[in-house]
mmCIF file of C-alpha atoms in Angstrom:
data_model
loop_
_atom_site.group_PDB
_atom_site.id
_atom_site.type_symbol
_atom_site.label_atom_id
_atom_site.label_comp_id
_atom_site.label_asym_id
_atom_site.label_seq_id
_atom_site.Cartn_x
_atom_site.Cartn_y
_atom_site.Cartn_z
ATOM 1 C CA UNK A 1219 -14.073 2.613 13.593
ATOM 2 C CA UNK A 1220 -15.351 4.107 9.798
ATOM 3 C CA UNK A 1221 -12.582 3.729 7.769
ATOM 4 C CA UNK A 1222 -10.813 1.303 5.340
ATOM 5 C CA UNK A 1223 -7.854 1.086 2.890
ATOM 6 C CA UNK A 1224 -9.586 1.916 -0.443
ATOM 7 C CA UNK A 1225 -6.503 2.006 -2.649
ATOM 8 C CA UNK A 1226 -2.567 2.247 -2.646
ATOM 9 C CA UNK A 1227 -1.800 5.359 -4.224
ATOM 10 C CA UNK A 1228 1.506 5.265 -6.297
ATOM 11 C CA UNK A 1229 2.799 8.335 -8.270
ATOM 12 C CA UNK A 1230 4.431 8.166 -11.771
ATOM 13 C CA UNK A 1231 5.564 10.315 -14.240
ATOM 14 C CA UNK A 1232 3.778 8.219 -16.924
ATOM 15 C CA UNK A 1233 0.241 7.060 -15.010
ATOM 16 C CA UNK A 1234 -1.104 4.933 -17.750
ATOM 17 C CA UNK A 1235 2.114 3.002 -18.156
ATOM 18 C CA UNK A 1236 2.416 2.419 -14.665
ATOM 19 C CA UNK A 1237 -0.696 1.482 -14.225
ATOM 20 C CA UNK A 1238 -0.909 -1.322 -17.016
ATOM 21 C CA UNK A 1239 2.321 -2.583 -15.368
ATOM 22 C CA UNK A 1240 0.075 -3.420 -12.501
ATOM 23 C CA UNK A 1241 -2.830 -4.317 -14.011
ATOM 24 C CA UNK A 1242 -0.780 -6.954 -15.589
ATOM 25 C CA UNK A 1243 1.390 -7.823 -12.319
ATOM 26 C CA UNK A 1244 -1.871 -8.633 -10.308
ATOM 27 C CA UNK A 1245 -3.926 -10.235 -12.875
ATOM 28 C CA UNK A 1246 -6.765 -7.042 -12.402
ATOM 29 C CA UNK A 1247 -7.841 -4.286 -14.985
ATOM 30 C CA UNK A 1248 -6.431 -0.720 -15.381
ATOM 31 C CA UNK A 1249 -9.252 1.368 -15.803
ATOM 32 C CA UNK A 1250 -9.156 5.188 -16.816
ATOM 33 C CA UNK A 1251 -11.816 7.247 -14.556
ATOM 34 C CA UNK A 1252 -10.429 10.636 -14.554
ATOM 35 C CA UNK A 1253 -6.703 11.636 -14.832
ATOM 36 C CA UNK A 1254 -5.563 9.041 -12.807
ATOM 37 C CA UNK A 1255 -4.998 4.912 -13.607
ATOM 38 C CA UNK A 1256 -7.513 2.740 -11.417
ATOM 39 C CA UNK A 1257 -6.454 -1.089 -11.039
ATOM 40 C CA UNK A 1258 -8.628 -3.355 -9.858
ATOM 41 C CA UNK A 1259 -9.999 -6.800 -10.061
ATOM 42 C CA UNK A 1260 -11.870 -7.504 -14.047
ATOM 43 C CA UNK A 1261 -15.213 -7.540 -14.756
ATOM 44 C CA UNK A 1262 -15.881 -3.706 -14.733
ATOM 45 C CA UNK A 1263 -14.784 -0.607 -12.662
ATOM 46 C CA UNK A 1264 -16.515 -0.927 -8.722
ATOM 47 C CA UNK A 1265 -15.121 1.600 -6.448
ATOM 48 C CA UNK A 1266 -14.201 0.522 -4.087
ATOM 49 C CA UNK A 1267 -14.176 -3.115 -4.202
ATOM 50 C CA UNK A 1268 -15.846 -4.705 -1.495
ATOM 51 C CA UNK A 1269 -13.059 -7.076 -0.469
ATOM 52 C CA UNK A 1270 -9.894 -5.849 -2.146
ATOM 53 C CA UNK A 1271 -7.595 -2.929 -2.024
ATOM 54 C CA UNK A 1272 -7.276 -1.153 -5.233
ATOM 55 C CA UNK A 1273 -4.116 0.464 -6.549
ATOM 56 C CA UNK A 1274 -4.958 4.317 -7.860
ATOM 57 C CA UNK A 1275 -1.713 5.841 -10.238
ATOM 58 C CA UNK A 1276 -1.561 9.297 -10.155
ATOM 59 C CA UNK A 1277 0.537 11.670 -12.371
ATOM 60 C CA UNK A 1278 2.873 13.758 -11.309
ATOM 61 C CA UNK A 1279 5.783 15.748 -12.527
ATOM 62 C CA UNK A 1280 8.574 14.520 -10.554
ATOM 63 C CA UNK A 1281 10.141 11.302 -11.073
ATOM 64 C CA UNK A 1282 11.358 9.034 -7.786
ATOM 65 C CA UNK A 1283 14.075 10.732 -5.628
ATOM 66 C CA UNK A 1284 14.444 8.485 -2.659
ATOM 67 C CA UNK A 1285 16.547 5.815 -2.702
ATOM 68 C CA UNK A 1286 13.805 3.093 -0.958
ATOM 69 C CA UNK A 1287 10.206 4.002 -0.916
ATOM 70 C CA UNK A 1288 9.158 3.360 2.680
ATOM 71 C CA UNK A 1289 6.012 1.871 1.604
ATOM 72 C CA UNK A 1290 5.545 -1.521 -0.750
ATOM 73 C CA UNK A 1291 3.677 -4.354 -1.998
ATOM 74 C CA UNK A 1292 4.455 -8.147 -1.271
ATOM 75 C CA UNK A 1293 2.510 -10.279 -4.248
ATOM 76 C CA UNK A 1294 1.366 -13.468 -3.446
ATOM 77 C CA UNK A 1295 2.418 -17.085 -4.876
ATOM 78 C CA UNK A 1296 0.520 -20.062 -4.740
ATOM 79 C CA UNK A 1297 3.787 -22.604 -5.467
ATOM 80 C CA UNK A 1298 7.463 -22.552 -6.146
ATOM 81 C CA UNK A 1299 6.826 -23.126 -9.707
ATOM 82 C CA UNK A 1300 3.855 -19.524 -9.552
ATOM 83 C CA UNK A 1301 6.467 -17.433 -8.058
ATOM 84 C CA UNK A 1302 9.448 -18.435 -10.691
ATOM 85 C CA UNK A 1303 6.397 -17.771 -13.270
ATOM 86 C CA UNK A 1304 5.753 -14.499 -11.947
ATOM 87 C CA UNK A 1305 8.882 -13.163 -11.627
ATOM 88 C CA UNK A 1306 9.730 -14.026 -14.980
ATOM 89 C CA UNK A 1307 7.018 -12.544 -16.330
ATOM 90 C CA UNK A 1308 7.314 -9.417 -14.647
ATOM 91 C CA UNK A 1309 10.596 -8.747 -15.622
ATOM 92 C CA UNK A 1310 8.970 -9.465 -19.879
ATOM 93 C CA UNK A 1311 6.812 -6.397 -18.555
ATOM 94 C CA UNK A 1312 9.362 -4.379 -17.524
ATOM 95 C CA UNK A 1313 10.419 -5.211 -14.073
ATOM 96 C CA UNK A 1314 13.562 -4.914 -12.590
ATOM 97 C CA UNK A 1315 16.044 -7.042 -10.012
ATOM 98 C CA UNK A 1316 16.313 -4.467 -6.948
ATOM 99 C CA UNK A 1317 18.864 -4.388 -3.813
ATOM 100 C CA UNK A 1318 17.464 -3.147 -0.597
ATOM 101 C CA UNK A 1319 19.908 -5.294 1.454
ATOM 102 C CA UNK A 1320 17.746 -8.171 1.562
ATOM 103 C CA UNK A 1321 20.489 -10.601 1.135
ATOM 104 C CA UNK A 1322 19.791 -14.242 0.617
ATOM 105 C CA UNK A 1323 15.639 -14.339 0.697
ATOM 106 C CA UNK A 1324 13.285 -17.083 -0.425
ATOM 107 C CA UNK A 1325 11.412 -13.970 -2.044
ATOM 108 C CA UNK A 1326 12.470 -11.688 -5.382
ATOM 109 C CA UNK A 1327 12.831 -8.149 -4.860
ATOM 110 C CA UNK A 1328 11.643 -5.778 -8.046
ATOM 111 C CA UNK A 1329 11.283 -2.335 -8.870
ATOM 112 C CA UNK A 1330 8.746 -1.501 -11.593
ATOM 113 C CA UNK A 1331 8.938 0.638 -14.360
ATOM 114 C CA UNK A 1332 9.342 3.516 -12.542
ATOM 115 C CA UNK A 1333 11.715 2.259 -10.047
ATOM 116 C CA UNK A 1334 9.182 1.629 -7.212
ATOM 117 C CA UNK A 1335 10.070 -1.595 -5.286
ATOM 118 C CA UNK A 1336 7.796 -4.836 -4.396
ATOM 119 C CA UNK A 1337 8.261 -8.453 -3.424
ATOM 120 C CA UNK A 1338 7.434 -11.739 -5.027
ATOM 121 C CA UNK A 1339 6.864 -13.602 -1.824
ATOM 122 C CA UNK A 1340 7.275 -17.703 -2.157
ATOM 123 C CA UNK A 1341 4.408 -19.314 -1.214
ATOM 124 C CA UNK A 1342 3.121 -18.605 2.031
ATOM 125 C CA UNK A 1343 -0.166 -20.167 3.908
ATOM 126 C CA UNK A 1344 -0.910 -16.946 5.877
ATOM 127 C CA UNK A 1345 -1.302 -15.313 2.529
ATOM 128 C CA UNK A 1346 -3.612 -18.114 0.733
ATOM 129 C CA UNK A 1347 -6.439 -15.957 0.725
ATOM 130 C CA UNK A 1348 -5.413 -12.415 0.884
ATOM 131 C CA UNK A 1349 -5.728 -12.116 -3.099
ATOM 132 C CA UNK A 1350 -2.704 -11.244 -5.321
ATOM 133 C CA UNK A 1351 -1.635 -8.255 -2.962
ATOM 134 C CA UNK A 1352 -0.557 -10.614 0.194
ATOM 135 C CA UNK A 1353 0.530 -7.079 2.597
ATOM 136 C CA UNK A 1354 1.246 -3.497 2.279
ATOM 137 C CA UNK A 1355 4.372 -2.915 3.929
ATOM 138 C CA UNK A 1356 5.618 0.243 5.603
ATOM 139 C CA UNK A 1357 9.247 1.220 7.194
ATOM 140 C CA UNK A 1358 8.638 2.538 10.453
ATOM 141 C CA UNK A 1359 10.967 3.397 13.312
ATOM 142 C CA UNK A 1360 8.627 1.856 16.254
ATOM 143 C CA UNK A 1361 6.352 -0.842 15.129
ATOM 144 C CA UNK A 1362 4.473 -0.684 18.204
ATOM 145 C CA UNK A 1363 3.221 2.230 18.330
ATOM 146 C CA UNK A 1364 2.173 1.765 14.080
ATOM 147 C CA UNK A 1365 0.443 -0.808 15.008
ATOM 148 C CA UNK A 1366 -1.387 1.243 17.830
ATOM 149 C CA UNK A 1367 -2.165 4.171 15.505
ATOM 150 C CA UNK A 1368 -2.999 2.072 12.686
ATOM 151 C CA UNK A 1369 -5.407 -0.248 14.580
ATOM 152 C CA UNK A 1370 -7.052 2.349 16.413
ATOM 153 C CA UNK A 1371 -7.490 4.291 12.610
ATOM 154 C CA UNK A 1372 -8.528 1.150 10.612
ATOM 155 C CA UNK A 1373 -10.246 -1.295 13.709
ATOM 156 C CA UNK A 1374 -8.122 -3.754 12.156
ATOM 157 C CA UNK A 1375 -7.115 -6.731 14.258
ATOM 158 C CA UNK A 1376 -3.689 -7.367 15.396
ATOM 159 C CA UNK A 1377 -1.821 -10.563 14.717
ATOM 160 C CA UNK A 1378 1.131 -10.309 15.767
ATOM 161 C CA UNK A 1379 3.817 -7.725 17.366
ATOM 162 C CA UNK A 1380 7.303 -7.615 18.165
ATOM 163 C CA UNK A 1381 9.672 -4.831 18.722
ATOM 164 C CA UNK A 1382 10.583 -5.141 14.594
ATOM 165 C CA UNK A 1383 7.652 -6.444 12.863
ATOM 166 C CA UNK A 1384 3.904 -5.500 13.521
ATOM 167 C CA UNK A 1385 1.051 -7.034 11.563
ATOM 168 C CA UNK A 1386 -2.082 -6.082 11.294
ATOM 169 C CA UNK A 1387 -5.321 -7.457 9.275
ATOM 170 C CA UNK A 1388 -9.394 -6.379 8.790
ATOM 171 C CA UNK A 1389 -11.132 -7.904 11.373
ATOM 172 C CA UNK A 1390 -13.158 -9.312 8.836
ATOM 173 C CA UNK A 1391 -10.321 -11.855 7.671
ATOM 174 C CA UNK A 1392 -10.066 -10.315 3.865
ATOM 175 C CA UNK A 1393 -7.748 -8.686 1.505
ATOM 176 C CA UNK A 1394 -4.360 -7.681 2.174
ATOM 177 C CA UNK A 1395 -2.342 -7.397 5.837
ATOM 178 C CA UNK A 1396 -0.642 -4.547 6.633
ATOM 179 C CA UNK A 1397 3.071 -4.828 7.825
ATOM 180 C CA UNK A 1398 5.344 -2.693 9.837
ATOM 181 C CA UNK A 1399 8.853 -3.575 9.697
ATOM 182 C CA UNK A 1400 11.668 -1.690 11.821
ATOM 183 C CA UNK A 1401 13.998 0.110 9.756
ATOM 184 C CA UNK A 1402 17.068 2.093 10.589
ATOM 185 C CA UNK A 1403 16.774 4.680 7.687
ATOM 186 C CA UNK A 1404 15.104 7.938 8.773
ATOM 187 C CA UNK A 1405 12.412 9.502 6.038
ATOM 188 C CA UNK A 1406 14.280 11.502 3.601
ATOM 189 C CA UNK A 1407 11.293 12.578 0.605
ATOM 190 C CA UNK A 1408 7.731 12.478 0.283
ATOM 191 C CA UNK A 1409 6.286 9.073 0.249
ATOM 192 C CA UNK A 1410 6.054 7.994 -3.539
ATOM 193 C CA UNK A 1411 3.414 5.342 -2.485
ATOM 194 C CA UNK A 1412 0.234 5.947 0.277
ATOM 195 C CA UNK A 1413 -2.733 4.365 1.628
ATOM 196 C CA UNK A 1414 -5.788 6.233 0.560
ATOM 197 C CA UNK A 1415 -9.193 5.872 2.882
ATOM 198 C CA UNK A 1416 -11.986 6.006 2.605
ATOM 199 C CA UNK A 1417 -15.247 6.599 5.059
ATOM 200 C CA UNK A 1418 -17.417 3.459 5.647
ATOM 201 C CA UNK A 1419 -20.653 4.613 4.834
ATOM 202 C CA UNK A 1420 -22.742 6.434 7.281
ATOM 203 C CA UNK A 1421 -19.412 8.019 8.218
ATOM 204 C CA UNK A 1422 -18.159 11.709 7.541
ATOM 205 C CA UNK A 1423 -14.496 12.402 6.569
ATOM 206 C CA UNK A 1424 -14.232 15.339 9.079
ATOM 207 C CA UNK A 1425 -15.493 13.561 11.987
ATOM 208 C CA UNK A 1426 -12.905 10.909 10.928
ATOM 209 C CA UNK A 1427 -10.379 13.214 10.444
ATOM 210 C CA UNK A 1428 -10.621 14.861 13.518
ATOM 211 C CA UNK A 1429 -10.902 11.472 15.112
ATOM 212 C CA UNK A 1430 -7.466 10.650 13.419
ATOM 213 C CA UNK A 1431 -5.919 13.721 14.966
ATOM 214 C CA UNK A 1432 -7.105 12.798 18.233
ATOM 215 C CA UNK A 1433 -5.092 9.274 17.497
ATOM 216 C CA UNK A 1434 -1.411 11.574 16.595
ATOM 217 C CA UNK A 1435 -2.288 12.177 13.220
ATOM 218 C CA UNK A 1436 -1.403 15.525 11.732
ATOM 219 C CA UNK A 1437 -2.674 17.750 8.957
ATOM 220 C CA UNK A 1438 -0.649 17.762 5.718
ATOM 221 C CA UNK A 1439 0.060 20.654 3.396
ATOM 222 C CA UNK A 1440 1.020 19.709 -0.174
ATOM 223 C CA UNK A 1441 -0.175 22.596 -2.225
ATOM 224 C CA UNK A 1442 -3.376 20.369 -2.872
ATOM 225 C CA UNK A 1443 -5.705 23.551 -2.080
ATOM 226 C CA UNK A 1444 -9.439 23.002 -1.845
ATOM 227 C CA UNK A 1445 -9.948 19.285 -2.357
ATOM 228 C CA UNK A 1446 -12.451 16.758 -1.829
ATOM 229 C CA UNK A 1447 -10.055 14.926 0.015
ATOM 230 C CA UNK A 1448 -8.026 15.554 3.478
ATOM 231 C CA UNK A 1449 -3.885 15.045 3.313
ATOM 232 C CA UNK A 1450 -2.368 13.676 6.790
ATOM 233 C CA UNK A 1451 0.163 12.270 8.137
ATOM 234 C CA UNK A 1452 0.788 9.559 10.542
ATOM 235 C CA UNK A 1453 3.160 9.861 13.614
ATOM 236 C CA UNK A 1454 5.801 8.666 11.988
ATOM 237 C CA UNK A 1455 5.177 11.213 9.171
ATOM 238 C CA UNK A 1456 4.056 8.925 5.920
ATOM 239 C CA UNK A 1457 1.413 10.449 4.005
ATOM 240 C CA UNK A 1458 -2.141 9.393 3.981
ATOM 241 C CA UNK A 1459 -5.151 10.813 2.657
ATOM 242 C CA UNK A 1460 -8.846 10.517 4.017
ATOM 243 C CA UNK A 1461 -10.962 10.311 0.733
ATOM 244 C CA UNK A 1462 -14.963 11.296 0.456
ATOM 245 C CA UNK A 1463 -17.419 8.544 1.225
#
């Protein structure tokens, strides 16, 4: 396996904006590469980070259409006391109270400034050491067979599986898990926020990509033309792109 999550891709109207939201959500640094808004941990731009997943913001013309995205971020809390903190700070940046059905949860639901939800989980041991992004969470239909595509893609480890929750980590016990939860709504727009990966080195993308489609992946046509970069989908159909090492 020669890939790994790089960064979580999010689109916005206004990038910058966006992305200082989340600089200032996760405690990191928005950083301005190119055209897009690079978050990551302080201390200077390294791409990627060695342990961490990044968050990229990319512009784009179009503002959010689908009701849920199908992909999200659970934050991390240390203590009752760091989640109340957090979620009251978030909503002084701009944050807003969101209802996916969730009910009566120990965790606070948000959209950012662009509508795009996230949790505040409460303080969880399983996430002591994951860093302020505890999971990535996707809305699938089967977790199963995520969790078989995904692990096969990634080589990430498998912690636990049920018919409507699937989790999976880097075998190398670091950053964030990634979560599939069962979800009766079908897929109704593009996905608004994507895993981006990238090639361990050694590795080339069209050996992984091909490796990918061998897995149930499928090639994706956005209008992106010639790109350094390869759009797919999973078989589920949320995006993902396979980035240059």
């Amino acid at each position: 396996m020669a890939l790994r999550p790089a960064q979580v891709n999010i689109k916005a109207l206004d990038a910058a904006a966006v992305g200082r939201f989340w600089a200032e959500a996760l405690g990191w640094t928005a950083y301005h590469p190119g055209v897009t808004t690079y978050v990551g941990p302080p201390g200077g731009l390294v791409w990627p980070d060695p342990v961490f997943v990044g968050v990229d913001v990319v512009p784009v013309p179009e503002g959010k259409t689908a009701a849920k995205n199908r992909v999200h971020l659970d934050l991390a809390t240390t203590s009752a006391a760091h989640q109340a903190e957090l979620v009251a700070r978030l909503k002084a940046l701009g944050a807003t109270p969101a209802d996916i059905g969730q009910g009566e949860a120990p965790w606070t639901v948000l959209a950012d400034p662009e509508g795009n939800e996230f949790c505040v989980l409460e303080p969880r041991e399983v996430y002591r050491d994951t860093g302020p992004i505890a999971a990535i969470v996707v809305d699938c239909a089967d977790p199963r067979a995520m969790a078989r595509f995904w692990g096969e893609a990634l080589g990430w480890t498998l912690h636990r599986v049920t018919d409507d929750h699937a989790v999976l980590r880097s075998a190398t016990g670091a950053g964030p898990f990634l979560d599939f939860l069962r979800t009766p709504e079908p897929k109704t727009a593009p996905d608004r926020v994507h895993l981006d990966l990238l090639p361990l080195p050694g590795a080339d993308r069209a050996a992984e990509v091909a490796r990918l489609r061998g897995l149930g992946a499928a090639d994706l046509d956005l209008g992106q033309g010639e790109v350094e970069w390869s759009c797919l989908t999973d078989p589920e159909g949320h995006e993902f792109c396979v980035l240059n090492p």
